[in-house]
Short mmCIF file of C-alpha atoms in Angstrom, two decimals:
data_model
loop_
_atom_site.label_atom_id
_atom_site.label_comp_id
_atom_site.label_asym_id
_atom_site.label_seq_id
_atom_site.Cartn_x
_atom_site.Cartn_y
_atom_site.Cartn_z
CA MET A 1 97.17 50.57 221.05
CA GLU A 2 95.68 50.35 224.54
CA MET A 3 98.34 49.42 227.11
CA THR A 4 96.64 46.48 228.81
CA TYR A 5 97.19 42.72 228.70
CA ALA A 6 94.71 41.76 225.96
CA PRO A 7 95.95 44.05 223.15
CA LEU A 8 99.57 43.48 224.14
CA LYS A 9 99.04 39.71 223.98
CA GLU A 10 97.42 40.08 220.58
CA ARG A 11 100.38 42.14 219.37
CA GLN A 12 102.78 39.54 220.76
CA ARG A 13 101.07 36.79 218.76
CA GLU A 14 101.39 38.90 215.61
CA ILE A 15 105.14 39.54 215.84
CA ARG A 16 106.63 36.88 218.13
CA GLU A 17 108.12 34.94 215.21
CA GLY A 18 110.66 37.74 215.00
CA PHE A 19 111.65 37.46 218.66
CA SER A 20 114.83 35.83 219.84
CA GLU A 21 114.29 32.93 222.23
CA ALA A 22 115.42 35.12 225.13
CA LEU A 23 113.08 38.02 224.29
CA GLY A 24 110.21 35.63 223.63
CA LEU A 25 110.59 34.13 227.09
CA ARG A 26 110.86 37.55 228.76
CA VAL A 27 107.74 38.89 227.06
CA HIS A 28 105.76 35.69 227.64
CA ARG A 29 106.54 35.72 231.36
CA ALA A 30 105.99 39.45 231.80
CA LEU A 31 102.62 39.30 230.04
CA SER A 32 101.49 36.38 232.19
CA TRP A 33 102.11 38.37 235.38
CA LEU A 34 100.57 41.51 233.91
CA ASP A 35 97.46 39.45 233.18
CA ARG A 36 97.40 38.27 236.80
CA ALA A 37 97.91 41.80 238.13
CA GLU A 38 94.96 43.13 236.12
CA GLN A 39 92.70 40.63 237.89
CA GLU A 40 93.41 42.32 241.25
CA ALA A 41 90.93 45.18 241.42
CA GLU A 42 90.78 45.41 245.23
CA ASP A 43 93.96 43.94 246.73
CA GLN A 44 96.57 46.64 246.10
CA ASP A 45 99.36 44.70 247.85
CA ALA A 46 98.87 41.73 245.52
CA ARG A 47 98.48 44.02 242.51
CA PHE A 48 101.78 45.75 243.26
CA ILE A 49 103.63 42.46 243.80
CA PHE A 50 102.32 40.92 240.57
CA LEU A 51 103.27 44.05 238.64
CA TRP A 52 106.76 44.00 240.13
CA ILE A 53 107.16 40.35 239.08
CA ALA A 54 106.13 41.35 235.55
CA PHE A 55 108.73 44.12 235.61
CA ASN A 56 111.34 41.72 236.97
CA ALA A 57 110.55 39.20 234.23
CA ALA A 58 111.13 41.91 231.66
CA TYR A 59 114.44 43.34 232.90
CA ALA A 60 116.31 40.74 234.97
CA ASN A 61 119.43 39.32 233.32
CA GLU A 62 121.42 36.22 234.05
CA ILE A 63 124.79 37.74 234.99
CA SER A 64 127.75 35.61 235.99
CA ASP A 65 129.58 38.44 237.76
CA ARG A 66 126.88 39.50 240.23
CA ALA A 67 129.47 41.00 242.61
CA ASN A 68 130.00 43.96 240.27
CA PHE A 69 126.36 44.52 239.25
CA SER A 70 123.77 45.69 241.77
CA GLU A 71 120.07 45.03 241.18
CA LYS A 72 119.39 48.76 241.12
CA GLY A 73 122.22 49.27 238.64
CA ILE A 74 120.75 46.66 236.32
CA PHE A 75 117.29 48.17 236.21
CA SER A 76 118.71 51.71 236.02
CA ASN A 77 120.53 50.78 232.81
CA PHE A 78 117.41 49.01 231.58
CA ILE A 79 115.23 52.10 232.13
CA GLN A 80 117.72 54.40 230.39
CA ARG A 81 117.67 52.09 227.40
CA LEU A 82 113.87 51.96 227.33
CA VAL A 83 113.57 55.74 227.33
CA GLU A 84 115.99 55.98 224.41
CA LEU A 85 113.96 53.40 222.43
CA ASP A 86 110.53 54.81 223.33
CA GLN A 87 109.60 56.35 219.99
CA ASP A 88 105.94 56.77 220.98
CA LYS A 89 106.98 58.64 224.16
CA ARG A 90 104.72 56.44 226.29
CA LEU A 91 107.04 56.60 229.30
CA TYR A 92 107.38 60.36 228.88
CA HIS A 93 103.61 60.86 228.84
CA THR A 94 103.12 58.56 231.83
CA VAL A 95 105.53 60.63 233.91
CA TRP A 96 104.61 64.12 232.79
CA GLN A 97 100.91 63.89 232.02
CA GLU A 98 99.60 61.38 234.55
CA PHE A 99 101.77 60.88 237.61
CA THR A 100 103.91 63.93 238.34
CA LYS A 101 102.11 64.59 241.64
CA SER A 102 102.25 60.94 242.74
CA ILE A 103 105.94 60.78 241.83
CA ARG A 104 106.68 63.85 243.95
CA LEU A 105 104.85 62.26 246.89
CA LEU A 106 106.80 59.01 246.52
CA ASN A 107 110.12 60.83 246.32
CA ASN A 108 109.34 62.83 249.46
CA ASN A 109 108.27 59.78 251.48
CA PRO A 110 111.08 58.68 253.84
CA TYR A 111 109.43 55.33 254.56
CA ILE A 112 110.32 54.03 251.11
CA TYR A 113 113.84 55.48 251.18
CA GLN A 114 116.27 52.69 252.10
CA PRO A 115 118.80 54.82 254.06
CA PHE A 116 116.00 55.77 256.47
CA TRP A 117 115.67 52.09 257.36
CA ASP A 118 119.45 51.70 257.46
CA HIS A 119 119.39 54.37 260.18
CA GLN A 120 116.63 52.53 262.05
CA ASN A 121 118.80 49.39 261.96
CA GLY A 122 121.86 51.21 263.27
CA LYS A 123 123.79 51.26 259.99
CA LEU A 124 123.62 55.04 259.47
CA THR A 125 123.46 58.03 261.76
CA GLU A 126 120.39 60.25 261.66
CA GLU A 127 122.46 63.03 260.14
CA ALA A 128 123.80 60.73 257.42
CA TRP A 129 120.43 59.45 256.24
CA GLN A 130 118.86 62.91 256.33
CA GLU A 131 121.69 64.36 254.27
CA ALA A 132 121.36 61.51 251.78
CA PHE A 133 117.59 62.04 251.63
CA ALA A 134 118.06 65.76 250.98
CA ARG A 135 120.54 65.04 248.17
CA SER A 136 118.22 62.46 246.62
CA ASN A 137 115.25 64.82 246.74
CA LYS A 138 117.33 67.61 245.24
CA ALA A 139 118.39 65.30 242.39
CA ALA A 140 114.77 64.30 241.87
CA ASN A 141 113.62 67.93 241.79
CA VAL A 142 116.35 68.83 239.29
CA ALA A 143 115.33 65.89 237.10
CA LEU A 144 111.68 66.94 237.33
CA ALA A 145 112.55 70.54 236.46
CA LYS A 146 114.57 69.38 233.43
CA MET A 147 111.87 66.86 232.47
CA ASP A 148 114.57 64.18 232.50
CA THR A 149 112.31 61.15 232.12
CA ALA A 150 115.01 58.51 232.54
CA ARG A 151 116.45 60.02 235.72
CA VAL A 152 113.00 60.53 237.25
CA LEU A 153 112.04 56.93 236.53
CA VAL A 154 115.28 55.59 238.00
CA ILE A 155 114.61 57.48 241.24
CA VAL A 156 110.99 56.30 241.28
CA PHE A 157 112.02 52.68 240.82
CA GLU A 158 114.62 53.00 243.57
CA ARG A 159 111.81 54.04 245.93
CA LEU A 160 109.51 51.32 244.64
CA TYR A 161 112.29 48.76 245.05
CA THR A 162 112.35 49.53 248.79
CA LEU A 163 108.56 49.19 248.87
CA ARG A 164 108.89 45.89 247.04
CA ASN A 165 111.41 44.66 249.62
CA GLN A 166 109.13 45.61 252.49
CA LEU A 167 106.33 43.46 251.04
CA VAL A 168 108.30 40.51 249.68
CA HIS A 169 110.54 40.14 252.73
CA GLY A 170 107.68 40.31 255.19
CA GLY A 171 108.45 43.82 256.39
CA ALA A 172 104.85 45.00 256.08
CA THR A 173 101.41 43.83 257.09
CA TRP A 174 98.92 42.88 254.39
CA ASN A 175 96.40 45.66 253.76
CA SER A 176 98.05 47.81 256.42
CA SER A 177 96.74 51.35 256.88
CA VAL A 178 100.32 52.46 257.52
CA ASN A 179 101.50 52.11 253.92
CA ARG A 180 98.26 52.45 251.91
CA ASN A 181 99.22 55.65 250.10
CA GLN A 182 102.55 54.42 248.79
CA ILE A 183 101.14 50.99 247.87
CA ARG A 184 98.23 52.57 245.99
CA ASP A 185 100.40 55.11 244.17
CA GLY A 186 103.09 52.53 243.47
CA ALA A 187 100.60 50.06 242.01
CA ASN A 188 98.97 52.74 239.87
CA ILE A 189 102.30 53.90 238.48
CA MET A 190 103.48 50.35 237.81
CA HIS A 191 100.15 49.58 236.12
CA LYS A 192 100.99 52.21 233.50
CA LEU A 193 104.74 51.65 233.25
CA VAL A 194 104.89 47.85 232.98
CA PRO A 195 102.66 47.54 229.86
CA ALA A 196 104.61 50.39 228.23
CA ILE A 197 107.87 48.58 229.00
CA ILE A 198 106.63 45.33 227.46
CA HIS A 199 105.42 47.23 224.40
CA ILE A 200 108.78 48.94 223.88
CA MET A 201 110.63 45.64 224.19
CA MET A 202 108.36 43.92 221.66
CA GLU A 203 108.69 46.76 219.17
CA ASN A 204 112.49 46.63 219.47
CA ALA A 205 112.98 42.93 218.96
CA GLY A 206 116.33 43.47 217.24
CA VAL A 207 117.87 44.85 220.43
CA VAL A 208 119.86 42.40 222.57
CA TRP A 209 118.06 42.26 225.91
CA GLY A 210 120.28 39.60 227.49
CA ASP A 211 119.60 36.14 228.79
CA PRO A 212 116.66 35.84 231.21
CA CYS A 213 117.10 34.28 234.63
CA TYR A 214 116.02 30.65 235.03
CA PRO A 215 115.64 29.72 231.35
CA VAL A 216 113.29 26.93 230.43
CA VAL A 217 115.14 23.61 230.60
CA LYS A 218 113.90 21.03 228.14
#
């Protein structure tokens, strides 16, 4: 099945009777934002943001004890689970057959590595952020060498999460030449990963995905 909105929506209609209420809401919301993202052929900033919202709709859980669960920790666990359930190896093929070069470029880009900005804001010394960056890149290279799909994707999403924060929190200019490469690569990667994520969730309807944030109140 082609991994775009239309065939995914058709598949959803075929099998949604078997979805729990929570999964049904997640998939419905994620597909709606994927549909919107696919309408953005030119505006890469908007395309990336819409794809991130689709991803967020898929993974975000309503957790009462937020103090002990970081956002990155939540989506790291989510990605690990997806890789384990990905019988068609769609995530594997996306990483290893389509985007290995782009992933290496993202991992080596300090401008989407949060400790770099922590240094700029006086929270870390230059030595501290550079050491952290070197460790992170080493971990990424080891994961790439081992073809550890889950670990590579976690590192990629950590970088993309910083890029997401820059856009959503007003830390970047729309259509800026400064961040075009990472926005373009990030949007292209998300455009492949988000539909695959929705597909895996739909085909594993028996898995407990947790309660979505902001449930529909009737």
